[in-house]
Amino acid sequence: MSWVTNMMVSVTGRDGPNVAALSDWLQQAGGKNSGGGCGSLCETTGGNTLWGGGKYPECNVWAGALNHADIPAILTKITQTNWHCPNVLQVFMMDQEEGFFRVWMLRDGELRQYAPLSPNEEDDDFWGV
């Protein structure tokens, strides 16, 4: 059975090689099962990519649907990476059965979450009526 974590990473163009290296690591060591891989990230904003609106995106976003991802290990790996522009880095993660992305950014060498901690999916009134 699968357990999917949706992940997006937004960086400057200079950090593309760092995201590619993170993607390689995810394929080999980012999973919960026996230290194996969980998937990879693909660039979604290349030169021939069109989004709604008819313009080319002016950002660098990589994305993947990871299976059995070890989220704490991934966040540690991101923190340990030598980013060229760490203040620009944004990591969006939404684990299986979560309803919104958690956003992580590096500030002063520390990875911080910039999404509300509550209400969350476990709260009785989270999903509305």
mmCIF file with all atom_site columns, C-alpha atoms in Angstrom:
data_model
loop_
_atom_site.group_PDB
_atom_site.id
_atom_site.type_symbol
_atom_site.label_atom_id
_atom_site.label_alt_id
_atom_site.label_comp_id
_atom_site.label_asym_id
_atom_site.label_entity_id
_atom_site.label_seq_id
_atom_site.pdbx_PDB_ins_code
_atom_site.Cartn_x
_atom_site.Cartn_y
_atom_site.Cartn_z
_atom_site.occupancy
_atom_site.B_iso_or_equiv
_atom_site.pdbx_formal_charge
_atom_site.auth_seq_id
_atom_site.auth_comp_id
_atom_site.auth_asym_id
_atom_site.auth_atom_id
_atom_site.pdbx_PDB_model_num
ATOM 1   C CA . MET A 1 1   ? 0.000   0.000  0.000   1.00 0.00 ? 1   MET A CA 1
ATOM 2   C CA . SER A 1 2   ? 1.261   3.492  -0.754  1.00 0.00 ? 2   SER A CA 1
ATOM 3   C CA . TRP A 1 3   ? 1.553   6.549  1.476   1.00 0.00 ? 3   TRP A CA 1
ATOM 4   C CA . VAL A 1 4   ? 2.026   9.665  -0.652  1.00 0.00 ? 4   VAL A CA 1
ATOM 5   C CA . THR A 1 5   ? 3.744   12.885 0.332   1.00 0.00 ? 5   THR A CA 1
ATOM 6   C CA . ASN A 1 6   ? 3.338   15.726 -2.162  1.00 0.00 ? 6   ASN A CA 1
ATOM 7   C CA . MET A 1 7   ? 6.464   17.871 -2.158  1.00 0.00 ? 7   MET A CA 1
ATOM 8   C CA . MET A 1 8   ? 7.418   21.068 -3.975  1.00 0.00 ? 8   MET A CA 1
ATOM 9   C CA . VAL A 1 9   ? 10.640  23.035 -3.647  1.00 0.00 ? 9   VAL A CA 1
ATOM 10  C CA . SER A 1 10  ? 11.026  26.627 -4.843  1.00 0.00 ? 10  SER A CA 1
ATOM 11  C CA . VAL A 1 11  ? 14.577  28.002 -5.224  1.00 0.00 ? 11  VAL A CA 1
ATOM 12  C CA . THR A 1 12  ? 16.648  30.452 -7.241  1.00 0.00 ? 12  THR A CA 1
ATOM 13  C CA . GLY A 1 13  ? 18.172  29.156 -10.470 1.00 0.00 ? 13  GLY A CA 1
ATOM 14  C CA . ARG A 1 14  ? 21.551  28.936 -8.764  1.00 0.00 ? 14  ARG A CA 1
ATOM 15  C CA . ASP A 1 15  ? 20.186  26.270 -6.415  1.00 0.00 ? 15  ASP A CA 1
ATOM 16  C CA . GLY A 1 16  ? 18.864  23.993 -9.160  1.00 0.00 ? 16  GLY A CA 1
ATOM 17  C CA . PRO A 1 17  ? 21.886  21.667 -8.759  1.00 0.00 ? 17  PRO A CA 1
ATOM 18  C CA . ASN A 1 18  ? 21.164  21.428 -5.009  1.00 0.00 ? 18  ASN A CA 1
ATOM 19  C CA . VAL A 1 19  ? 17.568  20.358 -5.701  1.00 0.00 ? 19  VAL A CA 1
ATOM 20  C CA . ALA A 1 20  ? 18.824  17.843 -8.283  1.00 0.00 ? 20  ALA A CA 1
ATOM 21  C CA . ALA A 1 21  ? 21.154  16.422 -5.618  1.00 0.00 ? 21  ALA A CA 1
ATOM 22  C CA . LEU A 1 22  ? 18.255  16.309 -3.129  1.00 0.00 ? 22  LEU A CA 1
ATOM 23  C CA . SER A 1 23  ? 16.222  14.436 -5.746  1.00 0.00 ? 23  SER A CA 1
ATOM 24  C CA . ASP A 1 24  ? 19.041  11.908 -6.187  1.00 0.00 ? 24  ASP A CA 1
ATOM 25  C CA . TRP A 1 25  ? 19.171  11.449 -2.408  1.00 0.00 ? 25  TRP A CA 1
ATOM 26  C CA . LEU A 1 26  ? 15.384  10.948 -2.268  1.00 0.00 ? 26  LEU A CA 1
ATOM 27  C CA . GLN A 1 27  ? 15.704  8.127  -4.795  1.00 0.00 ? 27  GLN A CA 1
ATOM 28  C CA . GLN A 1 28  ? 18.296  6.370  -2.668  1.00 0.00 ? 28  GLN A CA 1
ATOM 29  C CA . ALA A 1 29  ? 17.752  7.213  1.003   1.00 0.00 ? 29  ALA A CA 1
ATOM 30  C CA . GLY A 1 30  ? 14.659  9.367  1.578   1.00 0.00 ? 30  GLY A CA 1
ATOM 31  C CA . GLY A 1 31  ? 12.197  6.583  2.338   1.00 0.00 ? 31  GLY A CA 1
ATOM 32  C CA . LYS A 1 32  ? 10.954  5.059  5.580   1.00 0.00 ? 32  LYS A CA 1
ATOM 33  C CA . ASN A 1 33  ? 11.392  1.477  4.370   1.00 0.00 ? 33  ASN A CA 1
ATOM 34  C CA . SER A 1 34  ? 14.832  0.035  5.144   1.00 0.00 ? 34  SER A CA 1
ATOM 35  C CA . GLY A 1 35  ? 16.577  3.283  4.300   1.00 0.00 ? 35  GLY A CA 1
ATOM 36  C CA . GLY A 1 36  ? 15.620  3.006  0.625   1.00 0.00 ? 36  GLY A CA 1
ATOM 37  C CA . GLY A 1 37  ? 14.324  5.687  -1.683  1.00 0.00 ? 37  GLY A CA 1
ATOM 38  C CA . CYS A 1 38  ? 10.888  7.245  -1.932  1.00 0.00 ? 38  CYS A CA 1
ATOM 39  C CA . GLY A 1 39  ? 10.818  8.912  -5.356  1.00 0.00 ? 39  GLY A CA 1
ATOM 40  C CA . SER A 1 40  ? 12.259  11.987 -6.995  1.00 0.00 ? 40  SER A CA 1
ATOM 41  C CA . LEU A 1 41  ? 11.623  15.630 -7.832  1.00 0.00 ? 41  LEU A CA 1
ATOM 42  C CA . CYS A 1 42  ? 11.163  16.992 -11.364 1.00 0.00 ? 42  CYS A CA 1
ATOM 43  C CA . GLU A 1 43  ? 11.539  20.585 -12.477 1.00 0.00 ? 43  GLU A CA 1
ATOM 44  C CA . THR A 1 44  ? 8.092   21.969 -13.319 1.00 0.00 ? 44  THR A CA 1
ATOM 45  C CA . THR A 1 45  ? 9.141   25.386 -14.598 1.00 0.00 ? 45  THR A CA 1
ATOM 46  C CA . GLY A 1 46  ? 11.485  24.722 -17.509 1.00 0.00 ? 46  GLY A CA 1
ATOM 47  C CA . GLY A 1 47  ? 11.706  26.943 -20.561 1.00 0.00 ? 47  GLY A CA 1
ATOM 48  C CA . ASN A 1 48  ? 8.818   25.339 -22.449 1.00 0.00 ? 48  ASN A CA 1
ATOM 49  C CA . THR A 1 49  ? 6.440   25.053 -19.502 1.00 0.00 ? 49  THR A CA 1
ATOM 50  C CA . LEU A 1 50  ? 3.122   26.882 -19.698 1.00 0.00 ? 50  LEU A CA 1
ATOM 51  C CA . TRP A 1 51  ? 0.822   27.415 -16.749 1.00 0.00 ? 51  TRP A CA 1
ATOM 52  C CA . GLY A 1 52  ? -2.598  29.025 -16.830 1.00 0.00 ? 52  GLY A CA 1
ATOM 53  C CA . GLY A 1 53  ? -2.536  32.601 -18.043 1.00 0.00 ? 53  GLY A CA 1
ATOM 54  C CA . GLY A 1 54  ? -0.435  31.956 -21.128 1.00 0.00 ? 54  GLY A CA 1
ATOM 55  C CA . LYS A 1 55  ? 2.859   33.197 -19.665 1.00 0.00 ? 55  LYS A CA 1
ATOM 56  C CA . TYR A 1 56  ? 5.950   31.256 -18.748 1.00 0.00 ? 56  TYR A CA 1
ATOM 57  C CA . PRO A 1 57  ? 6.515   30.865 -15.001 1.00 0.00 ? 57  PRO A CA 1
ATOM 58  C CA . GLU A 1 58  ? 9.176   33.171 -13.598 1.00 0.00 ? 58  GLU A CA 1
ATOM 59  C CA . CYS A 1 59  ? 10.199  30.887 -10.756 1.00 0.00 ? 59  CYS A CA 1
ATOM 60  C CA . ASN A 1 60  ? 12.082  27.630 -10.237 1.00 0.00 ? 60  ASN A CA 1
ATOM 61  C CA . VAL A 1 61  ? 9.845   24.927 -8.796  1.00 0.00 ? 61  VAL A CA 1
ATOM 62  C CA . TRP A 1 62  ? 10.557  21.210 -8.488  1.00 0.00 ? 62  TRP A CA 1
ATOM 63  C CA . ALA A 1 63  ? 7.861   18.738 -7.473  1.00 0.00 ? 63  ALA A CA 1
ATOM 64  C CA . GLY A 1 64  ? 7.297   15.083 -6.714  1.00 0.00 ? 64  GLY A CA 1
ATOM 65  C CA . ALA A 1 65  ? 4.763   12.644 -5.313  1.00 0.00 ? 65  ALA A CA 1
ATOM 66  C CA . LEU A 1 66  ? 6.886   10.636 -2.901  1.00 0.00 ? 66  LEU A CA 1
ATOM 67  C CA . ASN A 1 67  ? 5.967   7.219  -1.525  1.00 0.00 ? 67  ASN A CA 1
ATOM 68  C CA . HIS A 1 68  ? 6.643   6.389  2.136   1.00 0.00 ? 68  HIS A CA 1
ATOM 69  C CA . ALA A 1 69  ? 8.826   9.487  2.537   1.00 0.00 ? 69  ALA A CA 1
ATOM 70  C CA . ASP A 1 70  ? 10.749  9.953  5.773   1.00 0.00 ? 70  ASP A CA 1
ATOM 71  C CA . ILE A 1 71  ? 9.735   13.579 6.287   1.00 0.00 ? 71  ILE A CA 1
ATOM 72  C CA . PRO A 1 72  ? 11.989  14.288 9.313   1.00 0.00 ? 72  PRO A CA 1
ATOM 73  C CA . ALA A 1 73  ? 14.986  12.857 7.405   1.00 0.00 ? 73  ALA A CA 1
ATOM 74  C CA . ILE A 1 74  ? 14.114  14.956 4.338   1.00 0.00 ? 74  ILE A CA 1
ATOM 75  C CA . LEU A 1 75  ? 13.848  18.122 6.408   1.00 0.00 ? 75  LEU A CA 1
ATOM 76  C CA . THR A 1 76  ? 17.202  17.329 8.043   1.00 0.00 ? 76  THR A CA 1
ATOM 77  C CA . LYS A 1 77  ? 18.786  16.798 4.614   1.00 0.00 ? 77  LYS A CA 1
ATOM 78  C CA . ILE A 1 78  ? 17.399  20.150 3.430   1.00 0.00 ? 78  ILE A CA 1
ATOM 79  C CA . THR A 1 79  ? 18.805  21.877 6.526   1.00 0.00 ? 79  THR A CA 1
ATOM 80  C CA . GLN A 1 80  ? 22.238  20.308 5.942   1.00 0.00 ? 80  GLN A CA 1
ATOM 81  C CA . THR A 1 81  ? 22.415  21.361 2.277   1.00 0.00 ? 81  THR A CA 1
ATOM 82  C CA . ASN A 1 82  ? 24.693  24.302 1.420   1.00 0.00 ? 82  ASN A CA 1
ATOM 83  C CA . TRP A 1 83  ? 22.128  26.460 -0.423  1.00 0.00 ? 83  TRP A CA 1
ATOM 84  C CA . HIS A 1 84  ? 23.412  29.419 -2.457  1.00 0.00 ? 84  HIS A CA 1
ATOM 85  C CA . CYS A 1 85  ? 20.362  31.504 -1.506  1.00 0.00 ? 85  CYS A CA 1
ATOM 86  C CA . PRO A 1 86  ? 18.891  29.897 1.632   1.00 0.00 ? 86  PRO A CA 1
ATOM 87  C CA . ASN A 1 87  ? 16.483  32.777 2.299   1.00 0.00 ? 87  ASN A CA 1
ATOM 88  C CA . VAL A 1 88  ? 14.716  32.095 -1.012  1.00 0.00 ? 88  VAL A CA 1
ATOM 89  C CA . LEU A 1 89  ? 14.232  28.361 -0.418  1.00 0.00 ? 89  LEU A CA 1
ATOM 90  C CA . GLN A 1 90  ? 10.637  27.271 0.191   1.00 0.00 ? 90  GLN A CA 1
ATOM 91  C CA . VAL A 1 91  ? 9.617   23.661 0.796   1.00 0.00 ? 91  VAL A CA 1
ATOM 92  C CA . PHE A 1 92  ? 5.945   22.694 0.499   1.00 0.00 ? 92  PHE A CA 1
ATOM 93  C CA . MET A 1 93  ? 4.943   19.305 1.922   1.00 0.00 ? 93  MET A CA 1
ATOM 94  C CA . MET A 1 94  ? 1.514   17.696 2.214   1.00 0.00 ? 94  MET A CA 1
ATOM 95  C CA . ASP A 1 95  ? 1.475   14.183 3.605   1.00 0.00 ? 95  ASP A CA 1
ATOM 96  C CA . GLN A 1 96  ? -1.194  11.559 2.955   1.00 0.00 ? 96  GLN A CA 1
ATOM 97  C CA . GLU A 1 97  ? -4.514  12.506 4.594   1.00 0.00 ? 97  GLU A CA 1
ATOM 98  C CA . GLU A 1 98  ? -3.412  16.103 5.202   1.00 0.00 ? 98  GLU A CA 1
ATOM 99  C CA . GLY A 1 99  ? -5.574  18.824 3.667   1.00 0.00 ? 99  GLY A CA 1
ATOM 100 C CA . PHE A 1 100 ? -3.035  21.610 3.112   1.00 0.00 ? 100 PHE A CA 1
ATOM 101 C CA . PHE A 1 101 ? 0.655   22.103 2.402   1.00 0.00 ? 101 PHE A CA 1
ATOM 102 C CA . ARG A 1 102 ? 3.050   22.799 5.241   1.00 0.00 ? 102 ARG A CA 1
ATOM 103 C CA . VAL A 1 103 ? 5.542   25.484 4.165   1.00 0.00 ? 103 VAL A CA 1
ATOM 104 C CA . TRP A 1 104 ? 9.133   25.386 5.410   1.00 0.00 ? 104 TRP A CA 1
ATOM 105 C CA . MET A 1 105 ? 11.795  28.074 4.992   1.00 0.00 ? 105 MET A CA 1
ATOM 106 C CA . LEU A 1 106 ? 15.383  28.449 6.218   1.00 0.00 ? 106 LEU A CA 1
ATOM 107 C CA . ARG A 1 107 ? 16.074  31.379 8.512   1.00 0.00 ? 107 ARG A CA 1
ATOM 108 C CA . ASP A 1 108 ? 19.403  31.795 10.306  1.00 0.00 ? 108 ASP A CA 1
ATOM 109 C CA . GLY A 1 109 ? 20.335  28.202 9.434   1.00 0.00 ? 109 GLY A CA 1
ATOM 110 C CA . GLU A 1 110 ? 17.144  26.813 10.973  1.00 0.00 ? 110 GLU A CA 1
ATOM 111 C CA . LEU A 1 111 ? 14.268  25.265 9.037   1.00 0.00 ? 111 LEU A CA 1
ATOM 112 C CA . ARG A 1 112 ? 11.027  26.883 10.204  1.00 0.00 ? 112 ARG A CA 1
ATOM 113 C CA . GLN A 1 113 ? 7.434   26.001 9.428   1.00 0.00 ? 113 GLN A CA 1
ATOM 114 C CA . TYR A 1 114 ? 5.308   28.873 8.124   1.00 0.00 ? 114 TYR A CA 1
ATOM 115 C CA . ALA A 1 115 ? 1.892   27.236 8.189   1.00 0.00 ? 115 ALA A CA 1
ATOM 116 C CA . PRO A 1 116 ? -0.623  27.351 10.994  1.00 0.00 ? 116 PRO A CA 1
ATOM 117 C CA . LEU A 1 117 ? -0.295  24.513 13.482  1.00 0.00 ? 117 LEU A CA 1
ATOM 118 C CA . SER A 1 118 ? -3.987  24.717 14.321  1.00 0.00 ? 118 SER A CA 1
ATOM 119 C CA . PRO A 1 119 ? -6.601  24.036 13.422  1.00 0.00 ? 119 PRO A CA 1
ATOM 120 C CA . ASN A 1 120 ? -5.387  20.840 11.816  1.00 0.00 ? 120 ASN A CA 1
ATOM 121 C CA . GLU A 1 121 ? -6.967  17.810 10.198  1.00 0.00 ? 121 GLU A CA 1
ATOM 122 C CA . GLU A 1 122 ? -7.413  16.066 13.570  1.00 0.00 ? 122 GLU A CA 1
ATOM 123 C CA . ASP A 1 123 ? -9.639  18.834 14.960  1.00 0.00 ? 123 ASP A CA 1
ATOM 124 C CA . ASP A 1 124 ? -13.371 18.040 14.963  1.00 0.00 ? 124 ASP A CA 1
ATOM 125 C CA . ASP A 1 125 ? -14.417 21.209 13.126  1.00 0.00 ? 125 ASP A CA 1
ATOM 126 C CA . PHE A 1 126 ? -11.516 21.346 10.636  1.00 0.00 ? 126 PHE A CA 1
ATOM 127 C CA . TRP A 1 127 ? -13.384 19.913 7.632   1.00 0.00 ? 127 TRP A CA 1
ATOM 128 C CA . GLY A 1 128 ? -16.476 22.090 8.120   1.00 0.00 ? 128 GLY A CA 1
ATOM 129 C CA . VAL A 1 129 ? -20.036 20.893 8.067   1.00 0.00 ? 129 VAL A CA 1
#
